[in-house]
Structure formats: C-alpha cells, structure tokens
DNA sequence: CGGCGGTCCTGTCAGC
DNA sequence: TGCTGACAGGACCGCC
C-alpha cells in the first residue's frame, strides 16, 4: 500500500483541495470494500463541510462539521484524486464519488479493495478500534531510540517484520522497511532483540528514509497517485527495493532478496552483512 | 504476549 | 494464444 509518504502526500493534496468545501452528493458505486460502508453512509455525509484532513499512521481522517470523522485507508492499491466533475467518466474501481461545493469531485479508487472508508464520532482517534492500538508516529516525538530499544527487546523474530508491525511504529511498510535497513547498514534477518544496540541508528535511518520519500512525493509502482493524479518519484531512488541481482549503488555488492513473513525483503549482502553488523559504506 | 500462516480482492506477468 | 500460479505497497484474525 501506500505507506506513510504516500498517505501523507495524499493528505496534503486533499487538504489543499477539499478543506472548507461541502459534500453536496455522494455516489457509491461499490459498497463492499475491505469492510462494508457504514450504515447510512451517504446521508451522514451529505451537507457536511470538511474542516480538516489529518493523518494517523496510514489512515486519513477527514473532520466534518457534523462532529463525525470520515476515516479512510488506502489498502494496497487505493487512491484519492480531486478533479473537475464536468468531464469525468467513471473508471473501473472508482468506488465512491464525493461531489463537493465549488465544482470539485473527489474520487476514491481502489482496484484490490483492501482499502476502507468508515465514519465515527469524536475527535479522539482512540475512539475507533482500528486506531486504538497503533504505535507512535515515526516522525513524531514518541519514536525515540529508547522506545524502539524497549520494543525490539521483547521480540524474538526477525527485525524487518518487526519494523513493519504497526504496533511498534506506524507508517513503515514493505518498501520503506527494506530501504531503511539498507540506510542503517543492518541485515533484515537479524533478530529484533539483537538490534537493540542499534536503536539510535534505526530511528535515524527510518526517519531519513521517510523524509526523503516525502520530499519526492512518495513512490509510485502501480496504482498509487496523489490527489492531483500524478505519481511520486521516490521509486527512482530505491537503494535495494525491487533491485534483486543489481549492484548496490553504495558499494557495488549484489542485492539479495528473500521472503520474510510472506513479504519480499531486499538487502545488500556487502553493506548489510548478517554477522559483522556495521553502518553503511 | 509473540509469531506465523491464511485470508480478503484484482491485476499483471512469467512460464509452460 | 491461453491457461496457471506466483506475486504485488496492508493488516486482521485465529491458532500455536
């Protein structure tokens, strides 16, 4: 899915285009997303104005003047884009159309339907079960070396799946986990509890990777586009992701791949050795 | 509590 | 060309 940089890029694009606008009409073309749309979805939205667009982890939260919050997750393949409704022709997998005041149309598109839309009452994000048990934001104050060290210490599994666990830290998915570990010079297969001493390096690497990706507007592999319909370009800066067999741009070593917890991991055998763990070249 | 595999769904691509 | 299986950016659930 869209990971943190893609969701945040979407949030920024939406914020520019929909804050202060009123939801005039909602057209649902498919109701069965990862979860079915909530009861009376259209009626609860109709007439509401959008006050704020927030992000928590990989979720988008649209605060409405009715007091309800529209919660959205992009899943693996979802996107929001804002366009001119006059010459709009629905594309396959355009599931929900939000017609806005001021002549704008916001389209939720999601081929794989792993995304979801929901409504809940209250500003308190812990009010929603999907948000209640999320870990700290990687670019927020809670993601410190001390916090990460404690979290890693009680995990016996591999480091890379741990970094993707949204209870430990949010926003890091399959791409940015591999990219961050390469930046840190740490092998994805070492045990999480053996990486405790590198917590400070890991925090810095995750943050630097996410900031660089944000700067590039995220990564576009297949479906992801920002609210303006254009893709990000961080995929051109991947150090290891999807580059198996290619030379490492840092040291010339060969990039390896394997499945971890069912997901493809990528690393450079030379700058991320499994034994003598060291910083990048 | 931690970790793993199965599962949801559609599209694409490699291999036969 | 057409079929089949693997795999794709996520995350929940049940099971051990």
PDB file of C-alpha atoms (C1' of nucleotides) in Angstrom:
ATOM      1  CA  UNK A   1       0.000   0.000   0.000  1.00  0.00           C
ATOM      2  CA  UNK A   2       0.693   3.401   0.110  1.00  0.00           C
ATOM      3  CA  UNK A   3       2.954   3.726   3.123  1.00  0.00           C
ATOM      4  CA  UNK A   4       3.420   6.846   5.215  1.00  0.00           C
ATOM      5  CA  UNK A   5       4.971   9.057   2.491  1.00  0.00           C
ATOM      6  CA  UNK A   6       2.202   8.218   0.023  1.00  0.00           C
ATOM      7  CA  UNK A   7      -0.581   8.708   2.564  1.00  0.00           C
ATOM      8  CA  UNK A   8       0.921  11.973   3.768  1.00  0.00           C
ATOM      9  CA  UNK A   9       1.313  13.193   0.183  1.00  0.00           C
ATOM     10  CA  UNK A  10      -2.331  12.325  -0.399  1.00  0.00           C
ATOM     11  CA  UNK A  11      -3.280  14.168   2.795  1.00  0.00           C
ATOM     12  CA  UNK A  12      -1.508  17.314   1.660  1.00  0.00           C
ATOM     13  CA  UNK A  13      -3.108  17.207  -1.761  1.00  0.00           C
ATOM     14  CA  UNK A  14      -6.556  16.642  -0.301  1.00  0.00           C
ATOM     15  CA  UNK A  15      -6.096  19.388   2.272  1.00  0.00           C
ATOM     16  CA  UNK A  16      -5.309  21.907  -0.481  1.00  0.00           C
ATOM     17  CA  UNK A  17      -8.354  20.944  -2.492  1.00  0.00           C
ATOM     18  CA  UNK A  18     -11.192  19.981  -0.181  1.00  0.00           C
ATOM     19  CA  UNK A  19     -10.907  21.829   3.147  1.00  0.00           C
ATOM     20  CA  UNK A  20     -13.832  24.198   3.610  1.00  0.00           C
ATOM     21  CA  UNK A  21     -15.874  22.532   0.895  1.00  0.00           C
ATOM     22  CA  UNK A  22     -19.255  20.953   1.446  1.00  0.00           C
ATOM     23  CA  UNK A  23     -20.210  17.416   0.481  1.00  0.00           C
ATOM     24  CA  UNK A  24     -23.074  18.044  -1.925  1.00  0.00           C
ATOM     25  CA  UNK A  25     -23.686  14.488  -3.096  1.00  0.00           C
ATOM     26  CA  UNK A  26     -22.111  11.105  -2.627  1.00  0.00           C
ATOM     27  CA  UNK A  27     -22.324   8.363  -5.230  1.00  0.00           C
ATOM     28  CA  UNK A  28     -21.430   4.875  -4.070  1.00  0.00           C
ATOM     29  CA  UNK A  29     -20.565   2.536  -6.911  1.00  0.00           C
ATOM     30  CA  UNK A  30     -19.328  -0.283  -4.669  1.00  0.00           C
ATOM     31  CA  UNK A  31     -20.193  -0.683  -1.046  1.00  0.00           C
ATOM     32  CA  UNK A  32     -18.164  -3.794  -0.234  1.00  0.00           C
ATOM     33  CA  UNK A  33     -14.668  -2.528   0.381  1.00  0.00           C
ATOM     34  CA  UNK A  34     -12.460  -4.305   2.920  1.00  0.00           C
ATOM     35  CA  UNK A  35     -15.310  -3.532   5.283  1.00  0.00           C
ATOM     36  CA  UNK A  36     -18.783  -2.703   4.045  1.00  0.00           C
ATOM     37  CA  UNK A  37     -19.511   1.021   4.111  1.00  0.00           C
ATOM     38  CA  UNK A  38     -21.199   2.055   7.377  1.00  0.00           C
ATOM     39  CA  UNK A  39     -24.965   2.430   7.740  1.00  0.00           C
ATOM     40  CA  UNK A  40     -26.489   5.487   6.075  1.00  0.00           C
ATOM     41  CA  UNK A  41     -23.066   6.468   4.683  1.00  0.00           C
ATOM     42  CA  UNK A  42     -24.332   8.928   2.099  1.00  0.00           C
ATOM     43  CA  UNK A  43     -26.947  10.534   4.351  1.00  0.00           C
ATOM     44  CA  UNK A  44     -24.480  11.063   7.159  1.00  0.00           C
ATOM     45  CA  UNK A  45     -22.054  12.805   4.804  1.00  0.00           C
ATOM     46  CA  UNK A  46     -24.463  14.837   2.690  1.00  0.00           C
ATOM     47  CA  UNK A  47     -24.377  18.524   3.568  1.00  0.00           C
ATOM     48  CA  UNK A  48     -21.320  18.261   5.803  1.00  0.00           C
ATOM     49  CA  UNK A  49     -18.340  20.552   5.404  1.00  0.00           C
ATOM     50  CA  UNK A  50     -14.773  19.274   5.628  1.00  0.00           C
ATOM     51  CA  UNK A  51     -12.925  21.091   8.370  1.00  0.00           C
ATOM     52  CA  UNK A  52      -9.562  19.326   8.488  1.00  0.00           C
ATOM     53  CA  UNK A  53      -7.673  16.494   6.852  1.00  0.00           C
ATOM     54  CA  UNK A  54      -5.451  14.611   9.283  1.00  0.00           C
ATOM     55  CA  UNK A  55      -3.292  11.526   9.046  1.00  0.00           C
ATOM     56  CA  UNK A  56      -2.648   8.894  11.698  1.00  0.00           C
ATOM     57  CA  UNK A  57      -0.367   6.047  10.643  1.00  0.00           C
ATOM     58  CA  UNK A  58      -1.577   5.076   7.151  1.00  0.00           C
ATOM     59  CA  UNK A  59      -5.103   6.315   7.853  1.00  0.00           C
ATOM     60  CA  UNK A  60      -6.620   9.573   6.650  1.00  0.00           C
ATOM     61  CA  UNK A  61      -9.104  11.351   8.913  1.00  0.00           C
ATOM     62  CA  UNK A  62     -11.448  13.960   7.494  1.00  0.00           C
ATOM     63  CA  UNK A  63     -13.050  16.026  10.257  1.00  0.00           C
ATOM     64  CA  UNK A  64     -16.585  17.040   9.389  1.00  0.00           C
ATOM     65  CA  UNK A  65     -18.609  19.884  10.875  1.00  0.00           C
ATOM     66  CA  UNK A  66     -21.224  17.323  11.913  1.00  0.00           C
ATOM     67  CA  UNK A  67     -18.804  16.040  14.547  1.00  0.00           C
ATOM     68  CA  UNK A  68     -18.208  12.821  12.658  1.00  0.00           C
ATOM     69  CA  UNK A  69     -14.880  11.785  11.191  1.00  0.00           C
ATOM     70  CA  UNK A  70     -14.544  10.116   7.804  1.00  0.00           C
ATOM     71  CA  UNK A  71     -11.826   7.507   8.204  1.00  0.00           C
ATOM     72  CA  UNK A  72     -10.070   6.218   5.100  1.00  0.00           C
ATOM     73  CA  UNK A  73      -7.388   3.638   4.466  1.00  0.00           C
ATOM     74  CA  UNK A  74      -5.867   3.162   1.023  1.00  0.00           C
ATOM     75  CA  UNK A  75      -5.035  -0.508   1.487  1.00  0.00           C
ATOM     76  CA  UNK A  76      -2.574  -1.778  -1.105  1.00  0.00           C
ATOM     77  CA  UNK A  77      -3.911  -0.047  -4.142  1.00  0.00           C
ATOM     78  CA  UNK A  78      -6.169   2.813  -3.093  1.00  0.00           C
ATOM     79  CA  UNK A  79      -6.010   6.464  -4.059  1.00  0.00           C
ATOM     80  CA  UNK A  80      -7.959   9.666  -3.747  1.00  0.00           C
ATOM     81  CA  UNK A  81      -7.889  12.182  -6.517  1.00  0.00           C
ATOM     82  CA  UNK A  82      -9.630  15.507  -6.892  1.00  0.00           C
ATOM     83  CA  UNK A  83     -10.829  16.570 -10.329  1.00  0.00           C
ATOM     84  CA  UNK A  84     -13.291  18.569 -12.380  1.00  0.00           C
ATOM     85  CA  UNK A  85     -16.642  16.718 -12.444  1.00  0.00           C
ATOM     86  CA  UNK A  86     -17.832  18.149 -15.750  1.00  0.00           C
ATOM     87  CA  UNK A  87     -15.835  15.868 -17.989  1.00  0.00           C
ATOM     88  CA  UNK A  88     -15.473  12.973 -15.552  1.00  0.00           C
ATOM     89  CA  UNK A  89     -16.149   9.450 -16.771  1.00  0.00           C
ATOM     90  CA  UNK A  90     -16.013   6.788 -14.039  1.00  0.00           C
ATOM     91  CA  UNK A  91     -13.152   4.356 -14.384  1.00  0.00           C
ATOM     92  CA  UNK A  92     -13.232   0.774 -13.241  1.00  0.00           C
ATOM     93  CA  UNK A  93     -12.690   0.616  -9.469  1.00  0.00           C
ATOM     94  CA  UNK A  94     -13.778   4.200  -8.864  1.00  0.00           C
ATOM     95  CA  UNK A  95     -15.859   3.078  -5.882  1.00  0.00           C
ATOM     96  CA  UNK A  96     -17.047   6.256  -4.161  1.00  0.00           C
ATOM     97  CA  UNK A  97     -17.543   9.717  -5.661  1.00  0.00           C
ATOM     98  CA  UNK A  98     -17.702  12.750  -3.378  1.00  0.00           C
ATOM     99  CA  UNK A  99     -19.243  15.742  -5.171  1.00  0.00           C
ATOM    100  CA  UNK A 100     -18.040  18.914  -3.448  1.00  0.00           C
ATOM    101  CA  UNK A 101     -19.143  22.510  -3.445  1.00  0.00           C
ATOM    102  CA  UNK A 102     -17.141  24.768  -5.724  1.00  0.00           C
ATOM    103  CA  UNK A 103     -17.262  22.304  -8.588  1.00  0.00           C
ATOM    104  CA  UNK A 104     -14.851  19.633  -7.416  1.00  0.00           C
ATOM    105  CA  UNK A 105     -15.131  15.871  -7.393  1.00  0.00           C
ATOM    106  CA  UNK A 106     -13.134  13.660  -5.036  1.00  0.00           C
ATOM    107  CA  UNK A 107     -12.870  10.043  -6.197  1.00  0.00           C
ATOM    108  CA  UNK A 108     -11.924   7.044  -4.064  1.00  0.00           C
ATOM    109  CA  UNK A 109     -10.365   4.441  -6.340  1.00  0.00           C
ATOM    110  CA  UNK A 110      -9.140   1.030  -5.159  1.00  0.00           C
ATOM    111  CA  UNK A 111      -8.669  -1.950  -7.524  1.00  0.00           C
ATOM    112  CA  UNK A 112      -7.915  -4.545  -4.852  1.00  0.00           C
ATOM    113  CA  UNK A 113     -10.481  -3.255  -2.373  1.00  0.00           C
ATOM    114  CA  UNK A 114      -8.146  -3.694   0.581  1.00  0.00           C
ATOM    115  CA  UNK A 115      -8.924  -0.101   1.470  1.00  0.00           C
ATOM    116  CA  UNK A 116     -11.789   1.052   3.620  1.00  0.00           C
ATOM    117  CA  UNK A 117     -13.992   4.009   4.439  1.00  0.00           C
ATOM    118  CA  UNK A 118     -15.739   4.375   7.782  1.00  0.00           C
ATOM    119  CA  UNK A 119     -17.442   7.009   9.898  1.00  0.00           C
ATOM    120  CA  UNK A 120     -17.091   7.510  13.627  1.00  0.00           C
ATOM    121  CA  UNK A 121     -17.962  10.137  16.166  1.00  0.00           C
ATOM    122  CA  UNK A 122     -15.439  12.134  18.092  1.00  0.00           C
ATOM    123  CA  UNK A 123     -12.083  13.771  17.572  1.00  0.00           C
ATOM    124  CA  UNK A 124     -10.384  11.259  19.828  1.00  0.00           C
ATOM    125  CA  UNK A 125      -8.709   8.904  17.418  1.00  0.00           C
ATOM    126  CA  UNK A 126      -8.592   6.137  20.003  1.00  0.00           C
ATOM    127  CA  UNK A 127     -12.377   6.124  19.673  1.00  0.00           C
ATOM    128  CA  UNK A 128     -12.031   3.949  16.586  1.00  0.00           C
ATOM    129  CA  UNK A 129     -10.930   0.341  17.105  1.00  0.00           C
ATOM    130  CA  UNK A 130      -8.616   0.439  14.089  1.00  0.00           C
ATOM    131  CA  UNK A 131      -6.742   3.397  15.569  1.00  0.00           C
ATOM    132  CA  UNK A 132      -6.718   2.389  19.209  1.00  0.00           C
ATOM    133  CA  UNK A 133      -3.623   0.204  19.273  1.00  0.00           C
ATOM    134  CA  UNK A 134      -1.301   1.955  16.856  1.00  0.00           C
ATOM    135  CA  UNK A 135       2.307   2.648  17.784  1.00  0.00           C
ATOM    136  CA  UNK A 136       3.979   6.051  17.657  1.00  0.00           C
ATOM    137  CA  UNK A 137       4.421   8.111  14.516  1.00  0.00           C
ATOM    138  CA  UNK A 138       7.927   7.557  13.125  1.00  0.00           C
ATOM    139  CA  UNK A 139       8.425  11.292  12.598  1.00  0.00           C
ATOM    140  CA  UNK A 140       6.866  12.225  15.932  1.00  0.00           C
ATOM    141  CA  UNK A 141       8.345  12.680  19.373  1.00  0.00           C
ATOM    142  CA  UNK A 142       7.391   9.225  20.613  1.00  0.00           C
ATOM    143  CA  UNK A 143       9.697   7.351  18.258  1.00  0.00           C
ATOM    144  CA  UNK A 144      12.920   7.596  20.257  1.00  0.00           C
ATOM    145  CA  UNK A 145      15.884   5.197  20.428  1.00  0.00           C
ATOM    146  CA  UNK A 146      14.878   4.327  23.983  1.00  0.00           C
ATOM    147  CA  UNK A 147      11.323   3.482  22.965  1.00  0.00           C
ATOM    148  CA  UNK A 148      12.465   1.417  19.988  1.00  0.00           C
ATOM    149  CA  UNK A 149      15.075  -0.446  22.040  1.00  0.00           C
ATOM    150  CA  UNK A 150      12.417  -1.463  24.561  1.00  0.00           C
ATOM    151  CA  UNK A 151      10.060  -2.587  21.806  1.00  0.00           C
ATOM    152  CA  UNK A 152      12.718  -4.604  19.998  1.00  0.00           C
ATOM    153  CA  UNK A 153      13.987  -6.240  23.175  1.00  0.00           C
ATOM    154  CA  UNK A 154      10.915  -8.399  23.658  1.00  0.00           C
ATOM    155  CA  UNK A 155      10.750  -9.645  20.088  1.00  0.00           C
ATOM    156  CA  UNK A 156      12.485 -12.819  19.078  1.00  0.00           C
ATOM    157  CA  UNK A 157      11.532 -12.675  15.402  1.00  0.00           C
ATOM    158  CA  UNK A 158      13.363 -11.041  12.531  1.00  0.00           C
ATOM    159  CA  UNK A 159      13.988  -7.307  12.590  1.00  0.00           C
ATOM    160  CA  UNK A 160      12.343  -6.372   9.310  1.00  0.00           C
ATOM    161  CA  UNK A 161       8.868  -7.767  10.068  1.00  0.00           C
ATOM    162  CA  UNK A 162       9.096  -6.047  13.455  1.00  0.00           C
ATOM    163  CA  UNK A 163       9.661  -2.677  11.767  1.00  0.00           C
ATOM    164  CA  UNK A 164       6.518  -3.272   9.720  1.00  0.00           C
ATOM    165  CA  UNK A 165       4.420  -4.014  12.816  1.00  0.00           C
ATOM    166  CA  UNK A 166       2.122  -1.035  13.254  1.00  0.00           C
ATOM    167  CA  UNK A 167       2.026  -1.627  16.992  1.00  0.00           C
ATOM    168  CA  UNK A 168       5.760  -0.953  17.225  1.00  0.00           C
ATOM    169  CA  UNK A 169       5.896   2.003  14.866  1.00  0.00           C
ATOM    170  CA  UNK A 170       3.371   3.082  12.254  1.00  0.00           C
ATOM    171  CA  UNK A 171       3.708   4.044   8.623  1.00  0.00           C
ATOM    172  CA  UNK A 172       6.561   1.734   7.645  1.00  0.00           C
ATOM    173  CA  UNK A 173       5.540  -0.848   5.067  1.00  0.00           C
ATOM    174  CA  UNK A 174       7.421  -3.313   2.927  1.00  0.00           C
ATOM    175  CA  UNK A 175       9.283  -0.826   0.748  1.00  0.00           C
ATOM    176  CA  UNK A 176      10.470   1.558   3.435  1.00  0.00           C
ATOM    177  CA  UNK A 177      11.416  -1.230   5.838  1.00  0.00           C
ATOM    178  CA  UNK A 178      13.952  -2.568   3.323  1.00  0.00           C
ATOM    179  CA  UNK A 179      15.109   0.901   2.356  1.00  0.00           C
ATOM    180  CA  UNK A 180      15.556   1.978   5.984  1.00  0.00           C
ATOM    181  CA  UNK A 181      17.561  -1.114   6.873  1.00  0.00           C
ATOM    182  CA  UNK A 182      19.897  -0.526   3.971  1.00  0.00           C
ATOM    183  CA  UNK A 183      20.405   3.034   5.083  1.00  0.00           C
ATOM    184  CA  UNK A 184      21.145   1.751   8.575  1.00  0.00           C
ATOM    185  CA  UNK A 185      23.537  -0.916   7.315  1.00  0.00           C
ATOM    186  CA  UNK A 186      21.657  -3.624   9.180  1.00  0.00           C
ATOM    187  CA  UNK A 187      20.618  -7.001   7.822  1.00  0.00           C
ATOM    188  CA  UNK A 188      16.836  -7.568   7.731  1.00  0.00           C
ATOM    189  CA  UNK A 189      17.171 -11.123   9.058  1.00  0.00           C
ATOM    190  CA  UNK A 190      18.859 -10.423  12.378  1.00  0.00           C
ATOM    191  CA  UNK A 191      16.667 -10.980  15.414  1.00  0.00           C
ATOM    192  CA  UNK A 192      14.868  -7.904  16.637  1.00  0.00           C
ATOM    193  CA  UNK A 193      16.268  -8.319  20.132  1.00  0.00           C
ATOM    194  CA  UNK A 194      19.795  -8.394  18.700  1.00  0.00           C
ATOM    195  CA  UNK A 195      19.213  -4.978  17.140  1.00  0.00           C
ATOM    196  CA  UNK A 196      18.545  -3.192  20.422  1.00  0.00           C
ATOM    197  CA  UNK A 197      22.038  -1.684  20.420  1.00  0.00           C
ATOM    198  CA  UNK A 198      21.357  -0.152  17.009  1.00  0.00           C
ATOM    199  CA  UNK A 199      18.128   1.531  18.029  1.00  0.00           C
ATOM    200  CA  UNK A 200      19.553   5.007  17.512  1.00  0.00           C
ATOM    201  CA  UNK A 201      20.826   4.146  14.024  1.00  0.00           C
ATOM    202  CA  UNK A 202      17.476   2.577  13.157  1.00  0.00           C
ATOM    203  CA  UNK A 203      15.456   5.564  14.307  1.00  0.00           C
ATOM    204  CA  UNK A 204      17.650   7.894  12.253  1.00  0.00           C
ATOM    205  CA  UNK A 205      17.506   5.644   9.193  1.00  0.00           C
ATOM    206  CA  UNK A 206      13.726   5.227   9.263  1.00  0.00           C
ATOM    207  CA  UNK A 207      13.239   8.951   9.674  1.00  0.00           C
ATOM    208  CA  UNK A 208      15.723   9.892   6.951  1.00  0.00           C
ATOM    209  CA  UNK A 209      14.184   7.386   4.542  1.00  0.00           C
ATOM    210  CA  UNK A 210      10.641   8.586   5.149  1.00  0.00           C
ATOM    211  CA  UNK A 211      11.668  12.250   4.880  1.00  0.00           C
ATOM    212  CA  UNK A 212      13.448  11.624   1.587  1.00  0.00           C
ATOM    213  CA  UNK A 213      10.419   9.766   0.229  1.00  0.00           C
ATOM    214  CA  UNK A 214       8.094  12.549   1.363  1.00  0.00           C
ATOM    215  CA  UNK A 215      10.314  15.036  -0.409  1.00  0.00           C
ATOM    216  CA  UNK A 216       9.818  13.022  -3.614  1.00  0.00           C
ATOM    217  CA  UNK A 217       6.048  12.801  -3.195  1.00  0.00           C
ATOM    218  CA  UNK A 218       6.194   9.098  -2.335  1.00  0.00           C
ATOM    219  CA  UNK A 219       6.776   6.118  -4.592  1.00  0.00           C
ATOM    220  CA  UNK A 220       4.575   5.062  -7.495  1.00  0.00           C
ATOM    221  CA  UNK A 221       4.825   1.414  -8.514  1.00  0.00           C
ATOM    222  CA  UNK A 222       1.404   0.537  -9.873  1.00  0.00           C
ATOM    223  CA  UNK A 223      -1.709   2.189  -8.601  1.00  0.00           C
ATOM    224  CA  UNK A 224      -0.606   4.931  -6.303  1.00  0.00           C
ATOM    225  CA  UNK A 225      -1.286   8.527  -7.345  1.00  0.00           C
ATOM    226  CA  UNK A 226      -1.595  11.636  -5.210  1.00  0.00           C
ATOM    227  CA  UNK A 227      -4.687  13.814  -5.035  1.00  0.00           C
ATOM    228  CA  UNK A 228      -3.638  15.686  -8.180  1.00  0.00           C
ATOM    229  CA  UNK A 229      -3.471  12.438 -10.126  1.00  0.00           C
ATOM    230  CA  UNK A 230       0.290  12.436 -10.518  1.00  0.00           C
ATOM    231  CA  UNK A 231       2.635   9.855  -9.036  1.00  0.00           C
ATOM    232  CA  UNK A 232       5.609  10.216  -6.743  1.00  0.00           C
ATOM    233  CA  UNK A 233       9.125   9.611  -7.938  1.00  0.00           C
ATOM    234  CA  UNK A 234      10.929   8.092  -4.951  1.00  0.00           C
ATOM    235  CA  UNK A 235      10.920   4.750  -6.767  1.00  0.00           C
ATOM    236  CA  UNK A 236      13.815   6.112  -8.826  1.00  0.00           C
ATOM    237  CA  UNK A 237      15.833   6.442  -5.621  1.00  0.00           C
ATOM    238  CA  UNK A 238      15.358   2.926  -4.252  1.00  0.00           C
ATOM    239  CA  UNK A 239      18.611   1.617  -2.831  1.00  0.00           C
ATOM    240  CA  UNK A 240      17.522  -2.022  -2.654  1.00  0.00           C
ATOM    241  CA  UNK A 241      13.759  -2.456  -3.061  1.00  0.00           C
ATOM    242  CA  UNK A 242      12.863  -4.435  -6.200  1.00  0.00           C
ATOM    243  CA  UNK A 243      16.517  -4.432  -7.262  1.00  0.00           C
ATOM    244  CA  UNK A 244      17.475  -8.077  -6.687  1.00  0.00           C
ATOM    245  CA  UNK A 245      20.618  -9.042  -8.580  1.00  0.00           C
ATOM    246  CA  UNK A 246      21.591  -5.464  -9.301  1.00  0.00           C
ATOM    247  CA  UNK A 247      24.728  -3.870  -7.884  1.00  0.00           C
ATOM    248  CA  UNK A 248      24.416  -1.833  -4.704  1.00  0.00           C
ATOM    249  CA  UNK A 249      24.894   1.824  -5.560  1.00  0.00           C
ATOM    250  CA  UNK A 250      26.833   2.346  -2.337  1.00  0.00           C
ATOM    251  CA  UNK A 251      29.400  -0.454  -2.501  1.00  0.00           C
ATOM    252  CA  UNK A 252      28.889  -2.438  -5.693  1.00  0.00           C
ATOM    253  CA  UNK A 253      27.817  -5.562  -3.795  1.00  0.00           C
ATOM    254  CA  UNK A 254      24.950  -7.632  -5.138  1.00  0.00           C
ATOM    255  CA  UNK A 255      21.435  -7.012  -3.865  1.00  0.00           C
ATOM    256  CA  UNK A 256      19.780 -10.125  -2.470  1.00  0.00           C
ATOM    257  CA  UNK A 257      16.139 -10.984  -1.944  1.00  0.00           C
ATOM    258  CA  UNK A 258      14.124 -13.452   0.088  1.00  0.00           C
ATOM    259  CA  UNK A 259      10.653 -13.802   1.574  1.00  0.00           C
ATOM    260  CA  UNK A 260      10.203 -12.815   5.209  1.00  0.00           C
ATOM    261  CA  UNK A 261       6.798 -13.314   6.773  1.00  0.00           C
ATOM    262  CA  UNK A 262       5.468 -13.672   3.243  1.00  0.00           C
ATOM    263  CA  UNK A 263       6.881 -10.358   2.035  1.00  0.00           C
ATOM    264  CA  UNK A 264       9.880  -9.754  -0.218  1.00  0.00           C
ATOM    265  CA  UNK A 265      12.911  -8.300   1.531  1.00  0.00           C
ATOM    266  CA  UNK A 266      15.909  -6.800  -0.248  1.00  0.00           C
ATOM    267  CA  UNK A 267      19.365  -6.090   1.100  1.00  0.00           C
ATOM    268  CA  UNK A 268      22.968  -5.703   0.051  1.00  0.00           C
ATOM    269  CA  UNK A 269      24.997  -8.651   1.301  1.00  0.00           C
ATOM    270  CA  UNK A 270      28.091  -6.475   1.480  1.00  0.00           C
ATOM    271  CA  UNK A 271      26.907  -3.388   3.349  1.00  0.00           C
ATOM    272  CA  UNK A 272      24.301  -5.267   5.376  1.00  0.00           C
ATOM    273  CA  UNK A 273      26.197  -8.413   6.432  1.00  0.00           C
ATOM    274  CA  UNK A 274      24.397 -10.824   8.701  1.00  0.00           C
ATOM    275  CA  UNK A 275      27.285 -11.220  11.130  1.00  0.00           C
ATOM    276  CA  UNK A 276      29.579  -8.223  11.392  1.00  0.00           C
ATOM    277  CA  UNK A 277      26.868  -5.627  11.546  1.00  0.00           C
ATOM    278  CA  UNK A 278      28.107  -2.210  10.612  1.00  0.00           C
ATOM    279  CA  UNK A 279      26.957   1.122   9.320  1.00  0.00           C
ATOM    280  CA  UNK A 280      26.599   1.694   5.639  1.00  0.00           C
ATOM    281  CA  UNK A 281      29.649   2.138   3.436  1.00  0.00           C
TER     282      UNK A 281
ATOM    283  C1'  DC B   1       2.237 -11.739  24.628  1.00  0.00           C
ATOM    284  C1'  DG B   2       4.808 -13.035  20.193  1.00  0.00           C
ATOM    285  C1'  DG B   3       4.973 -15.011  15.715  1.00  0.00           C
ATOM    286  C1'  DC B   4       3.256 -17.323  11.792  1.00  0.00           C
ATOM    287  C1'  DG B   5       0.106 -18.538   8.085  1.00  0.00           C
ATOM    288  C1'  DG B   6      -4.243 -17.843   5.891  1.00  0.00           C
ATOM    289  C1'  DT B   7      -7.289 -14.575   4.166  1.00  0.00           C
ATOM    290  C1'  DC B   8      -9.653 -10.692   1.867  1.00  0.00           C
ATOM    291  C1'  DC B   9      -9.555  -8.861  -3.856  1.00  0.00           C
ATOM    292  C1'  DT B  10      -7.985  -7.786  -8.575  1.00  0.00           C
ATOM    293  C1'  DG B  11      -4.381  -7.222 -11.949  1.00  0.00           C
ATOM    294  C1'  DT B  12      -0.163  -8.462 -14.087  1.00  0.00           C
ATOM    295  C1'  DC B  13       3.465 -11.152 -15.565  1.00  0.00           C
ATOM    296  C1'  DA B  14       6.490 -15.318 -16.112  1.00  0.00           C
ATOM    297  C1'  DG B  15       6.434 -19.836 -17.607  1.00  0.00           C
ATOM    298  C1'  DC B  16       4.600 -23.652 -19.888  1.00  0.00           C
TER     299       DC B  16
ATOM    300  C1'  DT C   1      -2.641 -17.527 -27.768  1.00  0.00           C
ATOM    301  C1'  DG C   2      -4.329 -19.160 -23.443  1.00  0.00           C
ATOM    302  C1'  DC C   3      -4.075 -21.089 -19.058  1.00  0.00           C
ATOM    303  C1'  DT C   4      -1.990 -21.333 -14.246  1.00  0.00           C
ATOM    304  C1'  DG C   5       0.388 -19.931 -10.416  1.00  0.00           C
ATOM    305  C1'  DA C   6       3.014 -16.556  -8.050  1.00  0.00           C
ATOM    306  C1'  DC C   7       3.233 -12.193  -6.532  1.00  0.00           C
ATOM    307  C1'  DA C   8       2.012  -7.161  -5.549  1.00  0.00           C
ATOM    308  C1'  DG C   9       2.588  -1.159  -1.492  1.00  0.00           C
ATOM    309  C1'  DG C  10      -1.723  -3.909   4.114  1.00  0.00           C
ATOM    310  C1'  DA C  11      -3.440  -5.698   8.071  1.00  0.00           C
ATOM    311  C1'  DC C  12      -6.795  -8.562  10.518  1.00  0.00           C
ATOM    312  C1'  DC C  13      -7.785 -12.979  12.611  1.00  0.00           C
ATOM    313  C1'  DG C  14      -7.154 -17.399  14.585  1.00  0.00           C
ATOM    314  C1'  DC C  15      -4.013 -20.590  16.020  1.00  0.00           C
ATOM    315  C1'  DC C  16       0.095 -22.399  18.308  1.00  0.00           C
TER     316       DC C  16
END
